[in-house]
XYZ file of C-alpha atoms in Angstrom:
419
model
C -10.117 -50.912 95.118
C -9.009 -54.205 96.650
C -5.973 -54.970 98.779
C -4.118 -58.586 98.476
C -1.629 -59.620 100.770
C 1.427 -61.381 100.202
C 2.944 -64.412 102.589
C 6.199 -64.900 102.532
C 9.009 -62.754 100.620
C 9.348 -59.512 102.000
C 5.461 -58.938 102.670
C 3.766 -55.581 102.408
C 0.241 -54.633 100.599
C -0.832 -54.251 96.986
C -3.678 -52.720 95.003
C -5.493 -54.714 92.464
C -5.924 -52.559 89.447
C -9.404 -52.688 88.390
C -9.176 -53.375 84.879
C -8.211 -57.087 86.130
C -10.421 -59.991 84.442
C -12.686 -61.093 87.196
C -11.279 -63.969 87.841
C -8.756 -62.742 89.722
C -11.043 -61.191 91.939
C -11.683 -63.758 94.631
C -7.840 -64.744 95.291
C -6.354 -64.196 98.957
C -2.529 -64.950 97.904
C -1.296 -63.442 94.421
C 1.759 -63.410 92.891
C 2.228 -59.620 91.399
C 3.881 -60.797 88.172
C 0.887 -63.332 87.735
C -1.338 -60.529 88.484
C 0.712 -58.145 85.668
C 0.634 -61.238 83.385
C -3.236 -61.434 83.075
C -3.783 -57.838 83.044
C -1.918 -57.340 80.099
C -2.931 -60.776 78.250
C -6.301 -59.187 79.315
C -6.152 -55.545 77.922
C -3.518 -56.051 74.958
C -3.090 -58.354 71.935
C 0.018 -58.886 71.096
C 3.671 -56.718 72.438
C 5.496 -53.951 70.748
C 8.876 -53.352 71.602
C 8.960 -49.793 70.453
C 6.501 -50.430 73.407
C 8.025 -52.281 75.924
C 5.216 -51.569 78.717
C 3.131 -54.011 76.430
C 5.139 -57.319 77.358
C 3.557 -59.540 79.986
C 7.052 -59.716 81.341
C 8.941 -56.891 82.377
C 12.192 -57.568 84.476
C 14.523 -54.959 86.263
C 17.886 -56.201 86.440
C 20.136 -54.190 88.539
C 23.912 -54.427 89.881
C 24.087 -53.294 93.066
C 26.232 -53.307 96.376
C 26.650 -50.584 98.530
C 24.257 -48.185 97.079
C 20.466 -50.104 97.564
C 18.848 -46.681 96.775
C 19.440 -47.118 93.207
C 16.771 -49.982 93.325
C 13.989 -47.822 94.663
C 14.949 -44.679 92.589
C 14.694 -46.443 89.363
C 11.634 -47.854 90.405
C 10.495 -44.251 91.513
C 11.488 -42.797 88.078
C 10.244 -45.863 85.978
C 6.868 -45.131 87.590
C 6.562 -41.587 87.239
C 7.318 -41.299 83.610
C 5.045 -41.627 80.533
C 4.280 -44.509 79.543
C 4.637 -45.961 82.873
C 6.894 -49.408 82.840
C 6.735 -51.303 85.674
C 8.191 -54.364 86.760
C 6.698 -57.851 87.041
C 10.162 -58.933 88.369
C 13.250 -57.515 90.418
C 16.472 -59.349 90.127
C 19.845 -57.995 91.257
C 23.113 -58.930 90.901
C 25.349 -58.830 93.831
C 28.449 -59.547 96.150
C 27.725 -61.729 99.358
C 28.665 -58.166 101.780
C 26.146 -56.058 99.667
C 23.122 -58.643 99.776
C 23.347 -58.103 103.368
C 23.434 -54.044 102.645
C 20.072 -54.662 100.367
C 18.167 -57.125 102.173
C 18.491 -54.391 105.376
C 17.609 -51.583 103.346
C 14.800 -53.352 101.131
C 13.642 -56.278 102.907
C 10.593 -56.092 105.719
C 13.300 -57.154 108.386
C 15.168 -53.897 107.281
C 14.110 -50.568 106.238
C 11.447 -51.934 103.946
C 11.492 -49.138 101.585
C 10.571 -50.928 98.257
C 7.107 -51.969 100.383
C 7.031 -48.572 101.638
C 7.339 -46.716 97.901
C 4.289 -48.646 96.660
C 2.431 -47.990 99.544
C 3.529 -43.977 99.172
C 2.277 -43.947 95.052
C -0.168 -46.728 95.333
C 1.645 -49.038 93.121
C 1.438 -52.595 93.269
C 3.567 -54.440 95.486
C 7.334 -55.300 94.152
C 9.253 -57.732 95.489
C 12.521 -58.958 96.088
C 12.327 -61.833 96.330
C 15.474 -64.170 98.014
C 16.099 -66.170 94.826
C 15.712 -63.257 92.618
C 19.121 -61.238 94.902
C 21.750 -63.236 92.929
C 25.194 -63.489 94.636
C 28.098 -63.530 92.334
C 29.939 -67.002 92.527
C 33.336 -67.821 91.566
C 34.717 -70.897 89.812
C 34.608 -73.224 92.397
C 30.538 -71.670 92.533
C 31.001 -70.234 95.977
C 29.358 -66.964 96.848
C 31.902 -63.908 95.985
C 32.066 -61.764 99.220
C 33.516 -58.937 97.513
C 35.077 -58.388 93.692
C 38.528 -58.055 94.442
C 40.881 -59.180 91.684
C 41.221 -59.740 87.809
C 39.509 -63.947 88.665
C 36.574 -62.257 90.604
C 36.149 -59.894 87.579
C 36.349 -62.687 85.148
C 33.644 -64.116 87.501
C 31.686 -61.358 88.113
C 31.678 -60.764 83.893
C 30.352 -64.414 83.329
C 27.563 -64.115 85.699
C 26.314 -60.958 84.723
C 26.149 -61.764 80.986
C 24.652 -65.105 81.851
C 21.960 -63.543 83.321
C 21.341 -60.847 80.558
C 21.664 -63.854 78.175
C 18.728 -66.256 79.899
C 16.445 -62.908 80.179
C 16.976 -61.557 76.669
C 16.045 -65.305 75.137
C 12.054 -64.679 76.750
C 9.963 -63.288 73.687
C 7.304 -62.425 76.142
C 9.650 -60.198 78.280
C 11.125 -56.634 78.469
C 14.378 -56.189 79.988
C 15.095 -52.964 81.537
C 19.283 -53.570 83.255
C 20.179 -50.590 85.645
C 23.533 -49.183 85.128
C 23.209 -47.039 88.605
C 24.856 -49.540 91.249
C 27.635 -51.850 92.052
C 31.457 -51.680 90.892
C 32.409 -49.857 87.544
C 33.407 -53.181 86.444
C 30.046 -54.347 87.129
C 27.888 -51.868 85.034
C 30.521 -52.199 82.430
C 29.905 -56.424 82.291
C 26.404 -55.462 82.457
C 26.159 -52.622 79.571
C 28.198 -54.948 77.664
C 26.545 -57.838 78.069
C 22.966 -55.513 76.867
C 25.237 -54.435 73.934
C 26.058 -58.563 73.161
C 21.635 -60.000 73.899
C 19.423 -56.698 74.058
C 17.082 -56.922 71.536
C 14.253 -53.790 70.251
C 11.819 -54.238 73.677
C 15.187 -53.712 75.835
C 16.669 -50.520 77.971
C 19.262 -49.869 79.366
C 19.304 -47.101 82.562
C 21.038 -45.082 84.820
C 19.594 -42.940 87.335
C 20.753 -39.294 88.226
C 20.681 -37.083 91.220
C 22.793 -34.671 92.983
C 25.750 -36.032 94.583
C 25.113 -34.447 97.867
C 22.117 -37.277 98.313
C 23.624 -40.488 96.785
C 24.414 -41.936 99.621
C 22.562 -41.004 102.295
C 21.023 -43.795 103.854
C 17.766 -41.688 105.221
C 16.913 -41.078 101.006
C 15.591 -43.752 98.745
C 13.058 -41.827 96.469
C 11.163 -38.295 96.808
C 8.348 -39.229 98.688
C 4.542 -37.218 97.580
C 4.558 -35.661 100.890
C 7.169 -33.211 102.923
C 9.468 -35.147 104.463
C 12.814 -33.485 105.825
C 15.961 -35.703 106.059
C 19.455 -34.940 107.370
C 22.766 -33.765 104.626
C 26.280 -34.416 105.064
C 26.906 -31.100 106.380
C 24.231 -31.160 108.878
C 21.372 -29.098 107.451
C 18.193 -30.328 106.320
C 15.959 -31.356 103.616
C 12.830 -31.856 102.308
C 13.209 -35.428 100.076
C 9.857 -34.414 98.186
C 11.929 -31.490 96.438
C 15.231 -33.945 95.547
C 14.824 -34.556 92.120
C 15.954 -37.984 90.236
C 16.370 -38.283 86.375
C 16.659 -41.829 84.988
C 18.649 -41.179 81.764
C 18.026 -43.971 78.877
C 21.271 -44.846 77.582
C 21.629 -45.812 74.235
C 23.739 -48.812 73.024
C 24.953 -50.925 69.747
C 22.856 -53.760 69.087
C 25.077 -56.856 68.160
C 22.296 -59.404 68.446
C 21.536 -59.806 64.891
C 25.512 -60.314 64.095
C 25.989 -62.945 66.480
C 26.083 -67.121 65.004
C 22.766 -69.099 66.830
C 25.368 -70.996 69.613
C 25.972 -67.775 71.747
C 22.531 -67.737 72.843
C 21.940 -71.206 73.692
C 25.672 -71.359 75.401
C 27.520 -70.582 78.114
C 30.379 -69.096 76.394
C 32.734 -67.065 78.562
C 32.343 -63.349 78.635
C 36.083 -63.461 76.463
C 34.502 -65.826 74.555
C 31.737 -63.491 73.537
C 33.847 -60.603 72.814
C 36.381 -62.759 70.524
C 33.091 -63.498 68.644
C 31.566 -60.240 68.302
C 35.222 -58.772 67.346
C 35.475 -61.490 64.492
C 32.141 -60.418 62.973
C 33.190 -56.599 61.871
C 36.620 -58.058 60.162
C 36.689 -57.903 56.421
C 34.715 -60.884 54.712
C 37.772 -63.455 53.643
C 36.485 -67.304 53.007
C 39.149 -70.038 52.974
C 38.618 -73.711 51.368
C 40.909 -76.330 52.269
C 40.034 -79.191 49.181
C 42.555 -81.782 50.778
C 41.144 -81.511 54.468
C 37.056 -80.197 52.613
C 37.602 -77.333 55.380
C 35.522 -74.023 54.974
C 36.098 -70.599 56.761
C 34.200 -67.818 56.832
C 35.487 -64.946 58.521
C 38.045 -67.249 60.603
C 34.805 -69.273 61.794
C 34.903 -73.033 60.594
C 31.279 -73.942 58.965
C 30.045 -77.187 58.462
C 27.714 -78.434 56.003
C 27.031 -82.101 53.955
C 28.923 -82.895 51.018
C 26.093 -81.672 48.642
C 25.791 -77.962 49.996
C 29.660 -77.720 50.690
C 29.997 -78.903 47.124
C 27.526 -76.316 45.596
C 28.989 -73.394 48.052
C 32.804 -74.194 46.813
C 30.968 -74.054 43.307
C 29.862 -70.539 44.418
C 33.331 -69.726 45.405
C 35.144 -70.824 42.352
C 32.920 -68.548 39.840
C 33.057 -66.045 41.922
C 36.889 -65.733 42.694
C 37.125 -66.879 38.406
C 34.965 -63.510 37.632
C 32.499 -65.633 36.153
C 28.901 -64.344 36.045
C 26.345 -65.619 38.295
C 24.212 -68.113 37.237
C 19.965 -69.341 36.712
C 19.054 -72.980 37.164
C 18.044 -72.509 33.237
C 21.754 -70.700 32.342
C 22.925 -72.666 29.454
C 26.884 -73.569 29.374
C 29.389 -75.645 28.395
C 29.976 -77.556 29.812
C 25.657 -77.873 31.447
C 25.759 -76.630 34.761
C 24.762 -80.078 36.213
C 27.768 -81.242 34.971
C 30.066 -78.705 36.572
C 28.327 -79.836 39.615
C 29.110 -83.320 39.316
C 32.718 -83.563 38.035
C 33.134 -80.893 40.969
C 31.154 -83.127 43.755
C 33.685 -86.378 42.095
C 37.112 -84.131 42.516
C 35.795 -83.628 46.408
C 34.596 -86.458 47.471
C 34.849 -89.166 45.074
C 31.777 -90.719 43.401
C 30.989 -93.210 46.158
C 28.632 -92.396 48.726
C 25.446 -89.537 47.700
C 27.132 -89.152 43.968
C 25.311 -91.257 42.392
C 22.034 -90.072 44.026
C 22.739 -86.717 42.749
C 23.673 -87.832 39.467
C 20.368 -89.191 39.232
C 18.701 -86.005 40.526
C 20.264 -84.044 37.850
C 19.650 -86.453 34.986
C 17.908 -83.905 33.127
C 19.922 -80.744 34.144
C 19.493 -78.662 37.294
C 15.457 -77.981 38.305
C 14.455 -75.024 40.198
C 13.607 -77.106 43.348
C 16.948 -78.705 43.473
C 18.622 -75.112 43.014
C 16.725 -73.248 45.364
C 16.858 -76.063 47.768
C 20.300 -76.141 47.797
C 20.703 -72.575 47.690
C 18.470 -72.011 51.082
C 19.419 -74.374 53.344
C 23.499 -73.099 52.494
C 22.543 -69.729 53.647
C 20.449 -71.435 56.615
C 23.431 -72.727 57.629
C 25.710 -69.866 57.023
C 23.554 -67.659 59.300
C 23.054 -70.017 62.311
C 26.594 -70.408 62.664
C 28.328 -66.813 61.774
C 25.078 -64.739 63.286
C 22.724 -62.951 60.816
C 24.360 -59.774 59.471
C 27.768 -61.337 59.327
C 26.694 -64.308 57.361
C 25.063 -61.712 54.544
C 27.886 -61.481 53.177
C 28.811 -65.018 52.709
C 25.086 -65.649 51.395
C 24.681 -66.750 48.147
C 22.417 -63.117 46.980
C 19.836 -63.081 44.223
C 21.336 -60.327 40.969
C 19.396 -58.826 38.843
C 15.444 -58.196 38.119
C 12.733 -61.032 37.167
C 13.215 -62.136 34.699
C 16.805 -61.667 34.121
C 17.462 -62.477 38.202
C 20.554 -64.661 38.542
C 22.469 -65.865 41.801
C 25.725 -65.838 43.287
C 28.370 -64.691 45.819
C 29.112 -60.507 46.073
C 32.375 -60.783 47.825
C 35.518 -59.672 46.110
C 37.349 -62.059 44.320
C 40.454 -61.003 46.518
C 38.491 -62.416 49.323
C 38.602 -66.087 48.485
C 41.393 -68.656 48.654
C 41.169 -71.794 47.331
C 43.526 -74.692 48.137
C 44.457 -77.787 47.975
C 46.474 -78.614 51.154
């Protein structure tokens, strides 16, 4: 085995696992999640997030303030347990007084106990680094001493989901978010927010020992050696024998639900929850013809003249019981006429109506359906999130070669008007 050293950071030793490509092998200075990178691009093909030890990037994200043991005993528990998931990277979300609590407890100027638990079970060195201890800001993007108040919540709630939100969008990383430290208002911003982004390769944790030992600043993780360490009531004991279960909490997955904008965003933390309420309401879709206005669960959707025309089509046969319909259904009047005079009583017949007329010169064609038909649910989904916008899709009926299409919500569930 080979040591590394890093400069810089908090500085401690490493060991270079062996089933490294040999390139690596001649480099002084290593970053550790480089070094977890190309061991895993080396020994795996592609990640599995019913196996999230597979991804080339594994981040622990923890809140944490007065208790910096939580760090090192979910580290401790995450590497003791089959499979073993480690990190590449350790963020944590903080206040400005308990950054100074962790960088005394964790850093090499302080206790330097994360560099001491790798050395203790021969892991590879994990670092904290100083830009990856993130300080809570408040509007005015000054560091948060303390969250005192209903404004530093509010804060506190926007930071932490901003976080989970930039982390989650990787699809080359795991997220693992700690539940153990900080405020209760923190872990519940930060269980939320996992609720809101986490995705199949994601965890969320919270690590459990006896109360007697959470905050005793002489124990940060059973050591693999005897090691005796002063209790509150003035006995001893030996930290080998404390034992530390890291419970892995379940949660709802709203990901799918949510329209495309929340993850590109920076939507408010009430912002995000007004969303994900609006997407388990009852489907209702509302046309205004005067203002050519459609809503979809409350949410206003957009789309050009030709797919909001052939989507208030949808809606009309739908709310008029009428049966769903193949490009090749024969009427009367033809389908492509429907169309038309419907396209001319929306938006006149200046402008794309005479393209389409031309287009459906000989009736409605497969391509022009389908087209039509795909790019209206396309749109549906980006903007009301995918398992809301399912039931606004426009949904194949039927088996080949009987298979017609149309809208499956009630009838009850449209409205139609004209001002």
């Amino acid at each position: 085995m080979k040591y590394l050293y890093k400069q810089g950071g908090f500085g401690a030793a490493w060991l270079l696992p062996s089933c490294l490509p040999s390139y690596l092998s001649g480099m002084d200075i290593f970053n550790f999640s480089e070094i977890c990178k190309a061991s895993y691009t080396h020994s795996m093909t592609s990640p599995t997030p019913l196996q999230p030890q597979t991804y080339p990037r594994r981040i622990l994200l923890a809140v944490a303030a007065k208790s910096p043991q939580i760090i090192t005993e979910t580290i401790y528990a995450l590497a003791v347990e089959e499979p073993r998931w480690l990190p590449t990277e350790l963020h944590v979300i903080t206040t400005g007084r308990g950054a100074k609590t962790i960088q005394a407890a964790l850093g090499a100027e302080g206790g330097n106990w994360l560099a001491q638990l790798c050395q203790d079970y021969q892991l590879p060195l994990i670092c904290l680094q100083k830009n990856n201890l993130h300080i809570i800001t408040n509007q005015h993007n000054q560091p948060l001493e303390d969250v005192r108040n209903s404004a530093d919540n509010a804060c506190a709630a926007d930071f932490i989901t901003q976080f989970v939100r930039e982390f989650t969008a990787d699809p080359q990383c795991s997220l693992y978010a700690s539940l153990s430290g900080g405020r209760r208002t923190m872990t519940y911003y930060m269980g939320y927010a996992m609720s809101l982004f986490g995705r199949a390769q994601d965890r969320l944790t919270h690590v459990l020992i006896e109360d007697d030992y959470f905050f005793n600043d002489q124990f940060y993780y059973p050591p693999p050696y005897p090691k005796l360490i002063p209790c509150k009531d003035g006995t001893e004991v030996d930290a080998q024998t404390i034992e530390i279960t890291l419970a892995d909490l379940p949660f709802i997955h709203l990901r799918d639900t949510l329209p495309a904008e929340i993850f590109s965003g920076k939507q408010r933390f009430t912002d995000l929850i007004a969303t994900a309420q609006a997407q388990i309401v009852q489907p209702s879709v509302k046309f205004n013809r005067a203002l050519k206005q459609l809503m979809c669960g409350g949410k206003l959707i957009k789309m050009p003249p030709l797919h909001m025309t052939f989507y208030v089509w949808m809606l009309e046969r739908c709310m008029n019981q009428r049966p769903a319909i193949h490009w090749t259904t024969q009427e009367t009047p033809k389908l492509a006429t429907q169309f038309l005079k419907l396209y001319a009583n929306l938006y006149s017949t200046n402008g794309y109506y005479e393209a389409a007329e031309k287009s459906l010169a000989a009736g409605l064609t497969k391509s022009w359906f389908e087209e039509k038909k795909s790019k209206i649910n396309k749109a549906l989904t980006e903007q009301l999130g995918h398992s809301t916008a399912l039931y606004y899709h426009i949904h194949s009926q039927g088996k080949r070669p009987l298979t017609r299409f149309g809208l499956t919500l009630s009838a009850t569930a449209i409205h139609l008007s004209d001002s």
